[in-house]
Amino acid sequence: MATFDLLLLPGDGIGTEVMAEVKRIVTWLNARGTVTFNLEEDLVGGAAYDVHGVAVADATVDKALKADAVILGAVGGPKWDGVPYEARPESGLLRLRKDLELFANLRPAICYPALADGSSLKREVVEGLDIMIVRELTGGTYFGEPKEMVTLQNGEKRAVDTQIYTTHEIERITRIAFDLARKRSNKVHSADKRNVMISGVLWNEVVTAVHSAEYSDVELHHILADNCAMQLVRWPKQFDVIVTDNLFGDILSDEASMLTGSLGMLPSASLGAEDDNGKRRAMYEPVHGTAPDIAGQSKANPIAMITSFAMALRYSFDLGGEADIIEKAIAKVLDQGLRTGDIMQEGCQEVSTTAMGDAILSEMDAVAG
Ligand code: IPM
Ligand code: MG
């Protein structure tokens, strides 16, 4: 029987609550006897800062490098507003992405039929929506140097972030997007700001070159990132795969999440390069944050966390059948009208995080037979 090591990093706020539901799903899968997951748990974000004075300890990064996959909840919160910039909770997440070289972030925005009326957009705009945002994750403004705040001679301050991309960084994320498109509707939109940024000019050139050399069978559109933001709410179904840089990808994926009903619905997979055995380093995390306003009250929607784990089953462990069971169970629970607060609709029943987990597990029993 296949055995895999998972490192769970629940993080802060609702991160720990939604991770608890993933643990129950792992227990369910282990009990089924077709695969064994060994779980190890550790701290990241503010939780790590409180204990170690850093947002992720070196030993935790080592464990992450050795694990078959990392499952992460969320990091951050007002409690750590005053900590030094280098030690802020988000820096733990960024270090993990960088040290594990997880350059490709896949953020699928799928609108479950039962939630089509729950979106702030009209049903016909979002019904049947299935788009994939491919966000570059280890370059660009997030990591470019210099990144600093200095005091000028006149006493004024000046802050600098740097947007940097090299050819190979753009090539590898572009290939991920085209490969995915071939398995989907064969269409890629590449979003940049070449009208104001020289890094956007390079982005555009490299995507075009990779397309004509290796992927001319895929339909390619270049779109300015601001126009992409607008088109996402005007008529999102024109998109299949959107490939973009780290910062635009952060923003566009939050926007896309609302097409699915709630930020609490959007999972993500962060993948590294393939090694000689065809394996990729990987970390799976929901797109949402720690939601300090509802933390500790069992109000959080665990679905993005659970579907992030389903992405792990699919992308890291080739367990597509198990992922199907989870996703079908979620669709059924939503059909039955069970809702956490973020996706609550008239005529539905509002349930807690754990009750949502209970319902999904019991539907998994039914789906698996
Ligand atoms: C995300 C988050 C992170 C990001 C934060 C928490 C650093 O917003 O994963 O989208 O900006 O990448
Ligand atoms: Mg974000």
Short mmCIF file of C-alpha atoms and ligand atoms in Angstrom, two decimals:
data_model
loop_
_atom_site.label_atom_id
_atom_site.label_comp_id
_atom_site.label_asym_id
_atom_site.label_seq_id
_atom_site.Cartn_x
_atom_site.Cartn_y
_atom_site.Cartn_z
CA MET A 1 0.00 0.00 0.00
CA ALA A 2 1.25 3.49 -0.84
CA THR A 3 2.37 5.54 2.16
CA PHE A 4 2.89 9.29 2.07
CA ASP A 5 4.14 11.86 4.58
CA LEU A 6 2.10 15.01 4.96
CA LEU A 7 3.25 18.07 6.86
CA LEU A 8 0.27 20.00 8.20
CA LEU A 9 0.81 23.68 8.95
CA PRO A 10 -2.52 25.04 10.20
CA GLY A 11 -1.15 28.53 10.93
CA ASP A 12 -3.34 31.18 12.54
CA GLY A 13 -6.98 32.17 12.99
CA ILE A 14 -9.43 29.98 11.12
CA GLY A 15 -6.45 28.09 9.66
CA THR A 16 -6.50 25.72 12.64
CA GLU A 17 -10.28 25.22 12.41
CA VAL A 18 -10.37 24.35 8.73
CA MET A 19 -7.29 22.13 9.07
CA ALA A 20 -9.12 20.11 11.75
CA GLU A 21 -11.63 19.12 9.07
CA VAL A 22 -8.84 17.99 6.73
CA LYS A 23 -7.46 15.78 9.50
CA ARG A 24 -10.83 14.03 9.74
CA ILE A 25 -10.80 13.43 6.00
CA VAL A 26 -7.30 11.97 6.21
CA THR A 27 -8.50 9.66 8.99
CA TRP A 28 -11.39 8.60 6.75
CA LEU A 29 -9.01 7.85 3.85
CA ASN A 30 -6.57 5.95 6.07
CA ALA A 31 -9.42 3.83 7.46
CA ARG A 32 -10.43 2.90 3.93
CA GLY A 33 -7.16 1.04 3.62
CA THR A 34 -6.11 1.95 0.06
CA VAL A 35 -3.50 4.53 1.07
CA THR A 36 -1.78 5.58 4.29
CA PHE A 37 -0.97 9.17 5.14
CA ASN A 38 1.44 9.84 8.01
CA LEU A 39 0.70 13.22 9.54
CA GLU A 40 3.13 15.57 11.13
CA GLU A 41 2.05 19.00 12.36
CA ASP A 42 4.04 22.16 12.95
CA LEU A 43 3.78 25.92 13.38
CA VAL A 44 3.82 28.69 10.79
CA GLY A 45 2.90 32.38 10.80
CA GLY A 46 2.02 34.18 14.02
CA ALA A 47 1.79 30.86 15.86
CA ALA A 48 5.45 30.19 14.99
CA TYR A 49 6.45 33.75 15.85
CA ASP A 50 4.94 33.43 19.34
CA VAL A 51 7.08 30.35 20.04
CA HIS A 52 10.24 30.86 17.96
CA GLY A 53 10.36 34.60 17.24
CA VAL A 54 10.29 33.86 13.49
CA ALA A 55 7.35 33.14 11.17
CA VAL A 56 8.73 29.73 10.26
CA ALA A 57 11.55 27.87 12.02
CA ASP A 58 14.44 26.35 10.04
CA ALA A 59 13.48 22.91 11.35
CA THR A 60 9.97 23.38 9.94
CA VAL A 61 11.35 24.32 6.52
CA ASP A 62 13.49 21.14 6.65
CA LYS A 63 10.40 19.06 7.39
CA ALA A 64 8.58 20.76 4.52
CA LEU A 65 11.45 19.95 2.15
CA LYS A 66 11.27 16.27 3.15
CA ALA A 67 7.48 15.82 3.19
CA ASP A 68 5.61 14.39 0.19
CA ALA A 69 3.31 17.42 0.42
CA VAL A 70 2.68 20.35 2.72
CA ILE A 71 -0.90 21.28 3.62
CA LEU A 72 -1.14 24.85 4.92
CA GLY A 73 -4.07 26.69 6.53
CA ALA A 74 -3.60 30.46 6.68
CA VAL A 75 -1.29 32.97 8.34
CA GLY A 76 -1.57 36.43 9.86
CA GLY A 77 -3.84 38.52 12.04
CA PRO A 78 -4.01 41.81 13.93
CA LYS A 79 -2.29 40.27 16.94
CA TRP A 80 1.00 40.47 15.01
CA ASP A 81 0.57 43.94 13.51
CA GLY A 82 3.45 45.26 15.61
CA VAL A 83 6.07 42.57 14.89
CA PRO A 84 9.15 43.49 12.82
CA TYR A 85 8.52 43.41 9.05
CA GLU A 86 10.96 40.49 8.53
CA ALA A 87 9.14 38.38 11.13
CA ARG A 88 5.53 39.16 10.14
CA PRO A 89 3.39 36.00 9.80
CA GLU A 90 3.20 36.28 5.98
CA SER A 91 6.99 36.03 5.76
CA GLY A 92 6.78 32.39 6.90
CA LEU A 93 4.52 31.53 3.99
CA LEU A 94 6.72 33.42 1.54
CA ARG A 95 9.85 31.65 2.81
CA LEU A 96 8.21 28.26 2.35
CA ARG A 97 7.20 29.14 -1.21
CA LYS A 98 10.72 30.37 -1.98
CA ASP A 99 12.74 27.63 -0.23
CA LEU A 100 10.60 24.87 -1.73
CA GLU A 101 10.84 26.65 -5.13
CA LEU A 102 7.08 26.47 -5.64
CA PHE A 103 6.93 28.68 -8.69
CA ALA A 104 3.56 27.57 -10.04
CA ASN A 105 0.40 28.43 -8.15
CA LEU A 106 -2.80 26.90 -9.53
CA ARG A 107 -6.01 28.54 -8.40
CA PRO A 108 -9.11 26.95 -9.90
CA ALA A 109 -12.32 28.99 -9.67
CA ILE A 110 -15.24 26.63 -10.10
CA CYS A 111 -18.82 27.64 -9.42
CA TYR A 112 -20.79 24.76 -7.87
CA PRO A 113 -24.31 24.71 -9.38
CA ALA A 114 -25.90 25.08 -5.93
CA LEU A 115 -24.00 28.34 -5.36
CA ALA A 116 -24.77 30.03 -8.69
CA ASP A 117 -27.42 32.16 -6.97
CA GLY A 118 -25.11 32.91 -4.04
CA SER A 119 -22.60 34.92 -6.05
CA SER A 120 -22.88 38.69 -6.05
CA LEU A 121 -23.00 38.35 -9.85
CA LYS A 122 -26.00 37.14 -11.83
CA ARG A 123 -26.58 33.40 -12.17
CA GLU A 124 -26.05 33.39 -15.95
CA VAL A 125 -22.68 35.08 -15.51
CA VAL A 126 -21.22 32.48 -13.13
CA GLU A 127 -23.22 29.27 -13.67
CA GLY A 128 -20.94 26.50 -14.93
CA LEU A 129 -17.84 28.64 -14.47
CA ASP A 130 -14.55 26.72 -14.50
CA ILE A 131 -11.40 28.79 -14.85
CA MET A 132 -7.83 28.19 -13.75
CA ILE A 133 -5.60 31.04 -12.66
CA VAL A 134 -1.92 30.15 -12.98
CA ARG A 135 0.03 32.56 -10.81
CA GLU A 136 3.82 32.84 -10.85
CA LEU A 137 4.74 32.45 -7.17
CA THR A 138 8.45 32.86 -6.50
CA GLY A 139 9.37 35.98 -8.46
CA GLY A 140 8.18 39.48 -9.25
CA THR A 141 7.39 42.20 -6.74
CA TYR A 142 7.12 39.76 -3.84
CA PHE A 143 10.81 38.89 -3.89
CA GLY A 144 12.60 41.45 -6.11
CA GLU A 145 15.53 43.38 -4.57
CA PRO A 146 15.93 46.13 -3.55
CA LYS A 147 12.95 45.95 -1.23
CA GLU A 148 13.51 48.60 1.37
CA MET A 149 12.40 51.70 3.19
CA VAL A 150 15.03 54.42 3.66
CA THR A 151 15.02 57.87 5.19
CA LEU A 152 16.22 60.55 2.82
CA GLN A 153 18.42 63.49 3.81
CA ASN A 154 15.43 65.82 3.94
CA GLY A 155 13.80 63.49 6.48
CA GLU A 156 11.28 62.12 4.01
CA LYS A 157 10.99 58.37 3.65
CA ARG A 158 11.21 56.40 0.42
CA ALA A 159 10.03 52.80 -0.02
CA VAL A 160 10.97 50.58 -2.95
CA ASP A 161 9.63 47.26 -4.20
CA THR A 162 11.18 45.79 -7.30
CA GLN A 163 9.44 43.86 -10.07
CA ILE A 164 11.93 41.46 -11.67
CA TYR A 165 11.41 38.62 -14.12
CA THR A 166 13.92 36.61 -16.12
CA THR A 167 13.28 34.64 -19.29
CA HIS A 168 13.41 31.20 -17.67
CA GLU A 169 11.01 32.19 -14.88
CA ILE A 170 8.44 33.27 -17.45
CA GLU A 171 9.06 30.25 -19.68
CA ARG A 172 8.46 27.67 -16.96
CA ILE A 173 5.19 29.19 -15.70
CA THR A 174 4.01 29.62 -19.28
CA ARG A 175 4.59 25.91 -19.99
CA ILE A 176 2.57 24.98 -16.90
CA ALA A 177 -0.32 27.12 -18.19
CA PHE A 178 -0.22 25.71 -21.72
CA ASP A 179 0.05 22.12 -20.48
CA LEU A 180 -3.00 22.64 -18.28
CA ALA A 181 -4.92 24.31 -21.10
CA ARG A 182 -4.36 21.27 -23.31
CA LYS A 183 -6.16 19.15 -20.72
CA ARG A 184 -8.98 21.70 -20.46
CA SER A 185 -10.49 23.98 -23.14
CA ASN A 186 -7.15 24.70 -24.85
CA LYS A 187 -7.20 28.46 -24.30
CA VAL A 188 -4.77 30.70 -22.42
CA HIS A 189 -5.02 34.40 -21.56
CA SER A 190 -1.70 35.91 -20.50
CA ALA A 191 -2.21 39.02 -18.34
CA ASP A 192 0.49 41.69 -18.01
CA LYS A 193 0.93 45.47 -17.96
CA ARG A 194 3.27 45.83 -20.93
CA ASN A 195 1.82 49.28 -21.57
CA VAL A 196 3.57 50.62 -18.45
CA MET A 197 6.05 47.99 -17.24
CA ILE A 198 9.17 46.81 -19.06
CA SER A 199 8.87 43.51 -17.17
CA GLY A 200 5.47 43.24 -18.86
CA VAL A 201 7.11 43.67 -22.26
CA LEU A 202 9.43 40.75 -21.49
CA TRP A 203 6.54 38.69 -20.10
CA ASN A 204 4.62 39.21 -23.32
CA GLU A 205 7.60 38.39 -25.55
CA VAL A 206 8.48 35.18 -23.71
CA VAL A 207 4.89 33.90 -23.62
CA THR A 208 4.61 34.57 -27.35
CA ALA A 209 7.90 32.79 -28.07
CA VAL A 210 7.02 29.69 -25.99
CA HIS A 211 3.63 29.59 -27.68
CA SER A 212 4.93 29.66 -31.23
CA ALA A 213 7.78 27.23 -30.54
CA GLU A 214 5.93 24.61 -28.50
CA TYR A 215 2.21 25.25 -28.16
CA SER A 216 0.83 26.76 -31.36
CA ASP A 217 -2.15 24.35 -31.08
CA VAL A 218 -3.35 26.28 -27.99
CA GLU A 219 -5.40 29.47 -28.44
CA LEU A 220 -3.43 32.36 -26.90
CA HIS A 221 -4.70 35.83 -26.02
CA HIS A 222 -2.67 38.62 -24.45
CA ILE A 223 -4.70 40.82 -22.12
CA LEU A 224 -3.76 43.82 -20.01
CA ALA A 225 -4.13 42.93 -16.33
CA ASP A 226 -6.54 45.77 -15.59
CA ASN A 227 -8.74 44.78 -18.49
CA CYS A 228 -8.56 41.18 -17.25
CA ALA A 229 -9.89 42.31 -13.86
CA MET A 230 -12.79 44.03 -15.59
CA GLN A 231 -13.54 41.12 -17.96
CA LEU A 232 -13.56 38.70 -15.00
CA VAL A 233 -16.67 40.34 -13.60
CA ARG A 234 -18.20 41.24 -16.98
CA TRP A 235 -18.12 37.79 -18.62
CA PRO A 236 -15.81 35.35 -16.81
CA LYS A 237 -16.77 32.39 -18.97
CA GLN A 238 -14.63 33.77 -21.81
CA PHE A 239 -11.62 32.51 -19.80
CA ASP A 240 -10.17 29.03 -19.49
CA VAL A 241 -6.59 29.40 -18.19
CA ILE A 242 -5.20 32.77 -17.11
CA VAL A 243 -1.43 32.98 -16.63
CA THR A 244 0.03 35.99 -14.85
CA ASP A 245 2.72 37.23 -12.51
CA ASN A 246 2.88 36.99 -8.74
CA LEU A 247 1.21 40.29 -7.80
CA PHE A 248 -1.47 40.37 -10.52
CA GLY A 249 -2.19 36.71 -9.76
CA ASP A 250 -2.75 37.52 -6.09
CA ILE A 251 -5.27 40.19 -6.96
CA LEU A 252 -7.03 38.48 -9.86
CA SER A 253 -7.50 35.27 -7.87
CA ASP A 254 -9.19 37.06 -4.98
CA GLU A 255 -11.46 38.66 -7.54
CA ALA A 256 -12.17 35.31 -9.21
CA SER A 257 -13.05 33.75 -5.87
CA MET A 258 -16.17 35.87 -5.63
CA LEU A 259 -17.39 34.37 -8.90
CA THR A 260 -17.60 31.07 -7.03
CA GLY A 261 -19.70 32.53 -4.23
CA SER A 262 -17.04 33.14 -1.59
CA LEU A 263 -13.33 33.32 -0.89
CA GLY A 264 -14.07 30.34 1.33
CA MET A 265 -14.53 28.20 -1.80
CA LEU A 266 -11.19 28.72 -3.58
CA PRO A 267 -8.37 26.16 -3.16
CA SER A 268 -4.84 26.33 -4.48
CA ALA A 269 -1.86 24.16 -5.31
CA SER A 270 1.71 25.47 -5.37
CA LEU A 271 4.05 23.27 -7.36
CA GLY A 272 7.78 23.12 -8.00
CA ALA A 273 9.70 21.72 -10.95
CA GLU A 274 9.56 18.00 -11.76
CA ASP A 275 12.50 15.99 -10.43
CA ASP A 276 14.07 13.02 -12.26
CA ASN A 277 11.28 10.75 -11.01
CA GLY A 278 8.57 13.09 -12.29
CA LYS A 279 7.73 14.20 -8.75
CA ARG A 280 7.13 17.83 -7.80
CA ARG A 281 7.49 19.54 -4.44
CA ALA A 282 4.08 20.83 -3.48
CA MET A 283 2.14 22.85 -0.96
CA TYR A 284 -1.65 23.12 -0.86
CA GLU A 285 -3.49 25.98 0.76
CA PRO A 286 -6.82 27.77 0.53
CA VAL A 287 -6.73 31.22 -1.09
CA HIS A 288 -8.51 32.78 1.90
CA GLY A 289 -6.79 34.25 4.94
CA THR A 290 -7.18 33.81 8.69
CA ALA A 291 -10.49 35.74 9.04
CA PRO A 292 -9.72 37.09 12.55
CA ASP A 293 -13.28 38.44 12.83
CA ILE A 294 -14.77 34.93 12.95
CA ALA A 295 -11.79 32.93 14.25
CA GLY A 296 -12.45 30.52 17.12
CA GLN A 297 -16.22 30.47 16.57
CA SER A 298 -16.57 27.48 14.22
CA LYS A 299 -18.04 29.76 11.55
CA ALA A 300 -15.36 29.33 8.89
CA ASN A 301 -16.06 27.59 5.61
CA PRO A 302 -13.77 24.52 5.47
CA ILE A 303 -14.47 23.80 1.77
CA ALA A 304 -11.48 25.68 0.27
CA MET A 305 -9.17 23.89 2.72
CA ILE A 306 -10.73 20.51 1.98
CA THR A 307 -10.62 21.02 -1.80
CA SER A 308 -6.99 22.14 -1.46
CA PHE A 309 -6.36 18.73 0.08
CA ALA A 310 -8.30 17.15 -2.81
CA MET A 311 -5.88 18.94 -5.15
CA ALA A 312 -3.03 17.28 -3.23
CA LEU A 313 -4.65 13.89 -3.83
CA ARG A 314 -4.84 14.65 -7.55
CA TYR A 315 -1.56 16.44 -8.23
CA SER A 316 0.84 14.87 -5.70
CA PHE A 317 -0.52 11.37 -5.14
CA ASP A 318 -2.34 10.41 -8.32
CA LEU A 319 -5.45 9.65 -6.23
CA GLY A 320 -7.98 11.26 -8.57
CA GLY A 321 -10.66 8.75 -7.53
CA GLU A 322 -10.37 9.82 -3.88
CA ALA A 323 -10.42 13.48 -4.88
CA ASP A 324 -13.60 12.83 -6.89
CA ILE A 325 -15.26 11.33 -3.80
CA ILE A 326 -14.52 14.46 -1.79
CA GLU A 327 -15.64 16.88 -4.50
CA LYS A 328 -18.85 14.95 -5.21
CA ALA A 329 -19.62 14.86 -1.48
CA ILE A 330 -19.18 18.64 -1.28
CA ALA A 331 -21.49 19.19 -4.26
CA LYS A 332 -24.15 17.01 -2.59
CA VAL A 333 -23.90 18.79 0.73
CA LEU A 334 -24.34 22.12 -1.06
CA ASP A 335 -27.31 20.70 -3.00
CA GLN A 336 -28.88 19.79 0.35
CA GLY A 337 -28.78 23.45 1.30
CA LEU A 338 -26.15 23.31 4.04
CA ARG A 339 -24.15 26.53 4.16
CA THR A 340 -21.51 28.17 6.31
CA GLY A 341 -22.14 31.86 6.96
CA ASP A 342 -20.05 33.15 4.03
CA ILE A 343 -22.19 31.30 1.45
CA MET A 344 -25.51 31.50 3.31
CA GLN A 345 -28.55 31.96 1.07
CA GLU A 346 -32.25 32.33 1.76
CA GLY A 347 -33.95 29.01 2.39
CA CYS A 348 -30.68 27.30 3.29
CA GLN A 349 -29.49 26.05 6.67
CA GLU A 350 -26.52 27.76 8.28
CA VAL A 351 -24.09 25.30 9.84
CA SER A 352 -20.81 25.45 11.75
CA THR A 353 -17.38 24.48 10.44
CA THR A 354 -17.55 21.10 12.16
CA ALA A 355 -21.12 20.43 11.06
CA MET A 356 -20.06 21.13 7.47
CA GLY A 357 -17.21 18.66 8.00
CA ASP A 358 -19.65 16.08 9.45
CA ALA A 359 -21.95 16.46 6.45
CA ILE A 360 -19.11 16.12 3.93
CA LEU A 361 -17.77 13.00 5.68
CA SER A 362 -21.17 11.37 5.76
CA GLU A 363 -21.70 12.11 2.04
CA MET A 364 -18.23 10.66 1.38
CA ASP A 365 -19.47 7.42 2.96
CA ALA A 366 -22.47 7.51 0.66
CA VAL A 367 -20.48 8.35 -2.49
CA ALA A 368 -17.82 5.71 -1.77
CA GLY A 369 -20.57 3.14 -1.09
C1 IPM B 1 -2.33 34.59 -1.04
C2 IPM B 1 -2.16 35.52 0.13
C3 IPM B 1 -0.67 35.76 0.37
C4 IPM B 1 -0.09 36.42 -0.86
C5 IPM B 1 -0.36 36.57 1.64
C6 IPM B 1 -0.95 35.96 2.88
C7 IPM B 1 1.12 36.77 1.81
O1 IPM B 1 -2.85 36.70 -0.09
O2 IPM B 1 -1.83 33.45 -0.97
O3 IPM B 1 -2.98 34.98 -2.00
O4 IPM B 1 -0.15 37.63 -1.02
O5 IPM B 1 0.43 35.66 -1.70
MG MG B 2 -4.01 36.73 -1.86
#
